[in-house]
Coordinates of C-alpha atoms in Angstrom, one line a residue:
M1 CA 38.0 146.7 104.7
T2 CA 41.6 147.5 103.9
L3 CA 43.1 149.8 101.4
L4 CA 44.1 146.8 99.4
D5 CA 40.4 145.7 99.2
I6 CA 39.5 149.1 97.9
L7 CA 42.4 149.4 95.5
P8 CA 43.5 145.8 94.6
S9 CA 45.9 147.1 91.9
L10 CA 48.2 148.2 94.7
R11 CA 49.1 144.6 95.4
A12 CA 51.3 144.4 92.2
A13 CA 53.5 147.2 93.5
M14 CA 54.0 145.7 97.0
T15 CA 56.9 143.5 98.1
P16 CA 55.8 139.9 97.9
R17 CA 55.0 138.4 101.3
L18 CA 57.1 135.3 100.4
D19 CA 60.3 135.3 98.4
P20 CA 59.7 132.8 95.5
A21 CA 63.4 132.0 95.5
L22 CA 63.1 130.3 98.9
W23 CA 59.7 128.6 99.1
P24 CA 58.5 125.4 97.4
A25 CA 57.3 125.8 93.8
T26 CA 53.7 125.2 94.8
T27 CA 53.5 127.8 97.6
H28 CA 50.6 130.1 97.6
V29 CA 48.6 132.3 100.0
D30 CA 44.9 131.4 100.3
E31 CA 41.9 133.7 100.6
R32 CA 42.3 133.5 104.4
G33 CA 45.9 134.7 104.3
R34 CA 47.3 131.3 105.1
I35 CA 50.4 129.9 103.5
T36 CA 49.7 126.7 101.5
V37 CA 52.2 124.2 100.0
G38 CA 51.1 121.5 97.6
G39 CA 47.5 122.8 97.9
V40 CA 47.6 122.2 101.7
A41 CA 47.5 125.0 104.3
L42 CA 50.5 124.7 106.6
A43 CA 48.2 125.6 109.5
D44 CA 46.1 122.5 108.8
V45 CA 49.3 120.4 108.8
A46 CA 50.1 121.9 112.2
D47 CA 46.7 121.2 113.5
H48 CA 46.4 117.6 112.2
F49 CA 50.0 116.3 112.6
G50 CA 51.2 118.5 115.4
T51 CA 54.3 120.7 115.6
P52 CA 57.1 120.8 114.9
A53 CA 56.6 119.0 111.6
Y54 CA 58.7 118.8 108.4
V55 CA 56.5 119.4 105.3
L56 CA 57.8 118.2 102.0
D57 CA 56.5 119.3 98.6
E58 CA 56.6 116.1 96.4
S59 CA 56.0 118.1 93.2
D60 CA 59.0 120.4 93.9
V61 CA 61.3 117.4 94.5
R62 CA 60.2 115.8 91.3
H63 CA 60.5 119.0 89.4
R64 CA 64.1 119.5 90.4
C65 CA 65.0 115.9 89.5
R66 CA 63.6 116.6 86.0
T67 CA 65.5 119.9 85.8
Y68 CA 68.8 118.1 86.5
R69 CA 68.0 115.3 84.0
D70 CA 67.1 117.9 81.3
T71 CA 70.1 120.1 82.0
F72 CA 72.6 117.3 82.0
P73 CA 71.2 114.9 79.4
E74 CA 74.5 113.0 78.9
A75 CA 75.4 112.7 82.5
E76 CA 74.2 110.5 85.3
I77 CA 72.5 112.3 88.2
A78 CA 72.8 110.4 91.5
Y79 CA 70.8 111.8 94.4
A80 CA 72.9 112.3 97.5
A81 CA 70.7 110.5 100.0
K82 CA 72.3 112.0 103.1
A83 CA 70.5 115.2 102.4
L84 CA 67.1 113.6 103.1
L85 CA 66.3 109.9 102.8
T86 CA 62.9 108.2 103.4
R87 CA 61.5 105.4 101.4
A88 CA 59.1 107.8 99.6
V89 CA 61.9 110.1 98.7
A90 CA 64.0 107.2 97.4
R91 CA 61.0 106.2 95.3
W92 CA 60.4 109.7 93.9
V93 CA 63.9 110.3 92.7
T94 CA 64.4 106.8 91.2
E95 CA 61.0 107.2 89.4
E96 CA 62.4 110.4 87.9
G97 CA 65.4 108.6 86.5
L98 CA 68.1 109.4 89.2
S99 CA 70.6 107.0 90.7
L100 CA 71.3 107.0 94.4
D101 CA 74.4 107.8 96.4
V102 CA 74.4 106.4 99.9
C103 CA 76.9 106.5 102.8
S104 CA 76.0 103.6 105.1
A105 CA 74.4 100.2 105.3
G106 CA 71.4 102.0 106.9
E107 CA 70.9 104.3 103.9
L108 CA 71.5 101.4 101.6
E109 CA 68.8 99.3 103.2
T110 CA 66.3 102.3 103.1
A111 CA 66.9 102.7 99.4
L112 CA 66.6 98.9 98.7
S113 CA 63.4 98.7 100.7
A114 CA 61.9 101.4 98.4
G115 CA 62.7 99.3 95.4
A116 CA 65.8 101.1 94.2
D117 CA 67.9 99.1 91.7
P118 CA 71.2 98.2 93.6
R119 CA 73.1 98.4 90.3
R120 CA 72.3 102.2 90.3
I121 CA 73.4 102.7 93.8
I122 CA 76.8 104.2 94.7
L123 CA 78.3 103.7 98.2
H124 CA 80.9 106.1 99.5
G125 CA 82.1 107.5 102.8
N126 CA 85.5 108.2 104.3
A127 CA 85.3 105.5 107.0
K128 CA 83.1 102.7 105.8
T129 CA 82.8 99.8 108.2
S130 CA 83.2 96.2 107.3
A131 CA 79.4 95.9 107.8
D132 CA 78.8 98.7 105.2
L133 CA 81.1 97.0 102.7
S134 CA 79.6 93.6 103.3
A135 CA 76.0 94.9 102.9
A136 CA 76.9 96.6 99.6
R137 CA 78.6 93.5 98.2
A138 CA 75.7 91.3 99.2
A139 CA 73.2 93.7 97.7
G140 CA 75.1 93.9 94.4
V141 CA 75.7 97.7 94.6
G142 CA 76.9 99.0 91.3
R143 CA 79.9 101.0 92.5
I144 CA 81.8 101.5 95.7
V145 CA 84.0 104.5 96.2
V146 CA 87.3 103.6 97.8
D147 CA 88.5 106.1 100.4
S148 CA 91.3 104.3 102.3
H149 CA 93.9 101.6 101.9
T150 CA 92.0 99.6 104.5
E151 CA 88.9 99.6 102.3
I152 CA 91.0 98.3 99.4
T153 CA 92.1 95.4 101.5
L154 CA 88.7 94.6 102.9
L155 CA 87.0 94.8 99.5
A156 CA 89.6 92.7 97.8
A157 CA 89.1 89.9 100.4
S158 CA 85.3 89.9 100.3
G159 CA 82.9 88.5 97.8
R160 CA 83.5 86.2 94.9
G161 CA 82.9 88.4 91.8
R162 CA 84.6 91.6 90.7
Q163 CA 83.4 94.8 92.3
N164 CA 83.3 98.0 90.3
V165 CA 85.1 100.7 92.2
L166 CA 85.9 104.4 92.0
V167 CA 88.8 105.9 93.8
R168 CA 88.0 109.2 95.6
V169 CA 90.8 111.7 95.0
T170 CA 91.3 115.2 96.3
P171 CA 92.4 117.5 93.5
D172 CA 93.5 120.3 95.9
V173 CA 90.8 122.7 94.7
G174 CA 89.6 125.1 97.3
V175 CA 86.1 126.7 97.4
R176 CA 85.8 130.3 98.4
T177 CA 82.1 131.2 98.0
H178 CA 79.3 132.3 100.3
R179 CA 79.2 129.9 103.3
A180 CA 80.8 127.1 101.4
L181 CA 82.5 124.2 103.2
T182 CA 85.6 122.8 101.4
T183 CA 86.4 119.1 101.1
G184 CA 88.5 119.0 97.9
V185 CA 91.8 120.2 99.5
H186 CA 94.8 118.3 100.7
D187 CA 94.3 118.7 104.5
Q188 CA 91.0 117.0 105.2
K189 CA 89.7 113.5 105.9
F190 CA 88.3 112.6 102.5
G191 CA 90.0 110.7 99.6
F192 CA 93.6 110.4 98.4
P193 CA 95.4 113.7 97.5
I194 CA 96.6 113.8 93.9
S195 CA 99.7 115.7 95.2
G196 CA 102.4 113.7 96.9
G197 CA 101.7 110.5 95.1
H198 CA 98.9 109.4 97.4
A199 CA 96.3 108.9 94.7
E200 CA 98.8 107.3 92.4
D201 CA 99.6 104.7 95.1
A202 CA 95.9 104.0 95.8
L203 CA 95.2 103.5 92.1
R204 CA 98.1 101.2 91.7
R205 CA 96.9 99.1 94.7
V206 CA 93.4 98.8 93.3
L207 CA 94.6 97.8 89.9
G208 CA 96.6 95.1 91.5
Q209 CA 93.6 93.4 93.1
P210 CA 91.9 90.8 90.8
R211 CA 88.5 91.2 92.6
L212 CA 88.4 94.9 92.1
N213 CA 87.5 96.6 88.8
L214 CA 88.7 100.2 88.7
I215 CA 86.3 102.1 86.4
G216 CA 86.9 105.7 87.4
L217 CA 87.6 108.6 89.8
H218 CA 85.4 110.3 92.3
C219 CA 85.8 113.7 93.9
H220 CA 83.7 116.1 96.0
L221 CA 84.8 119.7 96.4
G222 CA 82.6 120.8 99.2
S223 CA 79.1 122.0 100.0
Q224 CA 77.1 125.2 99.2
I225 CA 79.3 125.9 96.2
T226 CA 77.8 128.8 94.1
D227 CA 80.7 129.4 91.7
P228 CA 81.1 126.7 89.0
A229 CA 84.7 127.6 88.3
P230 CA 86.2 125.2 90.9
F231 CA 84.5 122.3 89.0
A232 CA 86.4 123.2 85.9
T233 CA 89.7 123.2 87.7
A234 CA 88.9 119.9 89.3
I235 CA 87.9 118.3 86.0
D236 CA 91.2 119.4 84.4
R237 CA 93.2 117.8 87.2
L238 CA 91.1 114.6 87.3
V239 CA 91.3 114.0 83.6
G240 CA 95.0 114.5 83.8
T241 CA 95.1 111.8 86.5
M242 CA 93.1 109.5 84.3
A243 CA 95.4 110.1 81.4
Q244 CA 98.4 109.2 83.7
V245 CA 96.7 106.0 84.7
R246 CA 96.4 105.1 81.0
H247 CA 100.0 105.9 80.4
D248 CA 101.3 104.0 83.5
H249 CA 99.0 101.0 83.5
G250 CA 97.3 100.8 80.1
T251 CA 93.9 101.1 81.8
I252 CA 91.3 103.6 80.4
L253 CA 89.0 104.8 83.1
T254 CA 85.5 105.5 81.8
Q255 CA 83.7 107.2 84.7
L256 CA 84.2 110.6 86.3
N257 CA 82.1 111.5 89.4
I258 CA 82.5 115.2 90.3
G259 CA 80.3 115.0 93.4
G260 CA 77.7 117.6 94.4
G261 CA 77.7 120.4 96.9
H262 CA 75.5 122.7 94.7
G263 CA 74.6 125.8 96.7
I264 CA 71.1 127.0 97.2
S265 CA 69.6 130.2 98.7
Y266 CA 68.5 130.1 102.3
T267 CA 67.6 133.8 102.8
T268 CA 66.7 136.6 100.4
G269 CA 69.6 137.6 98.2
D270 CA 71.7 134.6 98.9
P271 CA 73.6 133.4 95.8
A272 CA 72.8 129.9 94.4
L273 CA 74.5 127.7 91.8
D274 CA 72.5 127.7 88.5
P275 CA 72.4 124.2 87.0
S276 CA 72.5 125.5 83.5
T277 CA 75.7 127.6 84.2
L278 CA 77.3 124.6 85.8
A279 CA 76.4 122.4 82.8
A280 CA 78.1 124.8 80.4
T281 CA 81.1 125.0 82.6
V282 CA 81.4 121.2 82.9
E283 CA 81.0 120.7 79.1
D284 CA 83.7 123.2 78.3
A285 CA 86.1 121.9 81.0
L286 CA 85.6 118.3 79.7
D287 CA 86.2 119.3 76.1
D288 CA 89.4 121.3 77.0
A289 CA 90.8 118.7 79.3
C290 CA 90.1 115.7 77.1
A291 CA 91.6 117.4 74.0
R292 CA 94.7 118.6 75.9
H293 CA 95.4 115.1 77.4
R294 CA 94.1 113.3 74.3
F295 CA 91.8 111.2 76.5
P296 CA 88.4 109.8 75.6
R297 CA 85.5 111.6 77.2
P298 CA 84.4 109.8 80.4
R299 CA 80.8 109.6 81.5
V300 CA 80.2 112.2 84.2
T301 CA 78.2 111.7 87.3
L302 CA 76.9 114.5 89.5
E303 CA 75.6 114.0 93.1
P304 CA 73.1 116.8 94.0
G305 CA 71.3 116.4 97.3
R306 CA 70.5 119.7 98.9
A307 CA 69.8 121.1 95.4
I308 CA 67.0 118.5 94.9
V309 CA 65.2 118.6 98.3
G310 CA 66.4 121.7 100.2
R311 CA 63.8 124.2 98.9
A312 CA 61.1 121.5 98.8
G313 CA 61.0 121.5 102.6
V314 CA 59.3 123.8 105.1
T315 CA 59.2 123.3 108.9
V316 CA 56.2 124.4 110.9
Y317 CA 56.3 125.4 114.6
R318 CA 53.8 126.6 117.1
V319 CA 54.6 129.8 119.0
L320 CA 54.7 129.1 122.8
S321 CA 55.5 132.5 124.1
V322 CA 56.7 136.0 123.2
K323 CA 59.2 137.5 125.6
R324 CA 60.0 141.2 125.1
I325 CA 63.0 142.4 127.1
E326 CA 63.3 146.2 127.4
G327 CA 66.6 147.3 126.0
A328 CA 67.3 143.9 124.6
R329 CA 65.9 141.4 122.1
T330 CA 62.4 140.1 121.7
F331 CA 62.4 136.3 121.8
V332 CA 59.7 134.3 120.1
C333 CA 59.9 130.8 121.6
V334 CA 58.6 127.8 119.7
D335 CA 58.1 124.2 120.3
G336 CA 61.1 122.9 118.3
G337 CA 64.7 124.0 118.0
M338 CA 68.2 122.6 117.6
S339 CA 67.0 119.0 117.8
D340 CA 65.1 119.4 114.6
N341 CA 67.4 122.0 113.0
P342 CA 71.0 121.7 114.2
R343 CA 72.4 123.7 111.3
V344 CA 72.1 127.1 113.0
A345 CA 74.2 126.0 116.0
R346 CA 76.5 123.8 114.0
Y347 CA 77.2 126.0 110.9
G348 CA 75.8 129.4 111.7
A349 CA 73.2 128.9 109.1
R350 CA 70.6 131.6 108.6
Y351 CA 66.9 131.2 107.8
G352 CA 63.8 133.3 107.1
V353 CA 60.5 132.9 109.0
A354 CA 56.9 133.7 108.1
V355 CA 53.6 133.5 110.0
A356 CA 51.7 130.7 108.3
N357 CA 48.2 130.7 109.8
R358 CA 47.1 134.3 109.0
H359 CA 48.1 137.5 107.3
S360 CA 48.9 140.2 109.8
T361 CA 48.7 143.9 108.9
A362 CA 50.5 144.9 112.1
P363 CA 53.9 146.6 111.7
A364 CA 56.9 144.4 111.6
T365 CA 59.3 144.1 114.5
V366 CA 62.7 142.4 114.7
V367 CA 62.8 139.3 116.8
T368 CA 64.9 136.2 117.5
V369 CA 63.0 132.9 117.1
A370 CA 64.3 130.7 119.9
G371 CA 64.0 127.0 120.4
R372 CA 62.8 125.1 123.5
H373 CA 66.1 123.4 124.4
C374 CA 68.2 124.2 127.4
E375 CA 71.0 125.8 125.4
A376 CA 71.8 129.4 125.0
G377 CA 72.7 128.7 121.3
D378 CA 69.3 127.2 120.5
E379 CA 68.1 129.9 118.2
L380 CA 66.4 129.1 114.9
A381 CA 66.4 132.6 113.3
V382 CA 68.2 135.7 114.6
D383 CA 67.1 139.3 113.8
V384 CA 64.2 138.4 111.5
S385 CA 61.1 140.6 110.9
L386 CA 57.8 139.3 112.2
P387 CA 54.4 141.0 112.9
A388 CA 54.3 142.9 116.2
D389 CA 51.0 141.2 117.1
L390 CA 52.5 137.7 117.1
R391 CA 51.0 135.7 119.9
P392 CA 51.1 132.2 121.4
G393 CA 49.3 129.7 119.2
D394 CA 50.4 131.2 115.9
V395 CA 52.1 128.9 113.4
L396 CA 55.5 129.9 112.1
A397 CA 57.0 128.4 108.9
V398 CA 60.7 128.2 108.1
P399 CA 61.5 127.5 104.4
V400 CA 64.4 125.7 102.8
T401 CA 64.5 123.0 105.4
G402 CA 64.3 119.9 103.2
A403 CA 68.0 119.0 103.4
Y404 CA 70.0 118.1 106.5
H405 CA 67.1 118.6 109.0
H406 CA 65.3 115.3 109.2
S407 CA 68.7 113.6 108.5
M408 CA 70.5 115.3 111.3
A409 CA 67.7 115.5 113.8
S410 CA 68.2 114.3 117.4
S411 CA 66.2 113.6 120.5
Y412 CA 68.1 116.1 122.6
N413 CA 66.4 116.8 126.0
A414 CA 64.4 113.6 125.2
V415 CA 62.3 115.7 122.7
P416 CA 60.9 113.2 120.1
R417 CA 61.8 113.9 116.5
P418 CA 59.2 115.5 114.2
P419 CA 57.2 113.7 111.5
V420 CA 57.8 114.1 107.8
V421 CA 54.6 115.0 106.0
A422 CA 54.4 115.0 102.2
V423 CA 52.0 117.3 100.4
A424 CA 50.8 117.0 96.8
H425 CA 47.6 118.0 95.0
G426 CA 45.8 119.2 98.1
V427 CA 46.5 116.0 100.1
P428 CA 48.9 115.6 103.0
R429 CA 50.3 112.2 104.0
E430 CA 52.7 111.1 106.7
L431 CA 56.0 109.7 105.3
V432 CA 57.7 109.3 108.7
R433 CA 55.6 109.3 111.9
R434 CA 56.4 111.5 114.9
E435 CA 58.8 109.8 117.3
T436 CA 57.3 109.3 120.8
V437 CA 58.6 109.2 124.3
T438 CA 57.7 105.5 124.3
D439 CA 60.0 105.0 121.3
L440 CA 62.8 106.6 123.3
L441 CA 62.2 104.5 126.4
R442 CA 62.0 101.3 124.3
R443 CA 65.7 101.7 123.6
D444 CA 66.6 102.2 127.2
V445 CA 67.1 98.6 128.5
G446 CA 68.9 99.5 131.7
A447 CA 66.0 99.6 134.1

């Protein structure tokens, strides 16, 4: 019997085992000390589906879709599918009233196979192939975001009807917040810069094509943005550009897509972008810009991806070994790594880790959770606290892994990619099966 058993009131004064800002909304700890999500013990997922495995809380995804719809009632919310796309996820977000933003013919086909309405799909990308554009035209995609002069030419020559298009512009708005990546500035590969007449030239070319129907502008400022102020600056410059189009060409653009990139917390204390604060900022910026330029208010589209699915995901691993090196670090080696989470090596991302199969009362020790791949940089979590009695066979859970993990996974070292397992109301179900070595060999036709 522990002191907590004798004096249960002490629990209220203790630091929570799991930070509620990082874990799915349905996360709990059961009477055996196991972490559960969606009413399912993560240790049971590990036992039944194997490890590593991506676990996705359906209720959490749907809740965040509804939050965005409620927070932006007059705007269109288009889920950025590149964050995580399976047929089930496409179905969930569309059932919750969201449109879809895709970047390739493959993402488009996945969305269509889930029953998504092509008229509510947006195709964008800085280097769309002719196959991407042809697939979008054939499917009847509602909007295509033009990102180069070549695309203007290809689109104008394809199809018989008029295609609704947006032109992606870069308003030269930088983002300087915690771990943000900037894509809304002049010197990068996306869009047409407003400065230097680049956007003006692209808009003129689109307007000169009878098979293209220019309906608005698109921009994307970056990712992991936690300060709403850059959105206000961008809206001002974009509405100014729309007013200039009306002045020069007599065309009123009715749609303004301000992209996504809404930041979330990955470790305790990380800042995050609050949707309500963003909504107030967007409203004020639109009111000010439209009044100043005497321009009719356009319909706004936002494209959250990570903010919808990031926190809904947890990855579970099995501990393979614990290597304690005197005078150096302690390495906890697991059966996954950079093939299922490349963000640590690619972006220097940081994650928390918890023991999922039991509650340990051992003192905490600082460790590095290392992956199984033959790379020195294959480390999933550096300098994290885990119980000193950690042992092979324990199940570790890494939260906030719903976005850009399954999407970016590889088969490096010929390690098959993990399954995606949805949990809801106490029931787990496989959305994407585990890849096998047989799958890998089937593609190798050189024998």
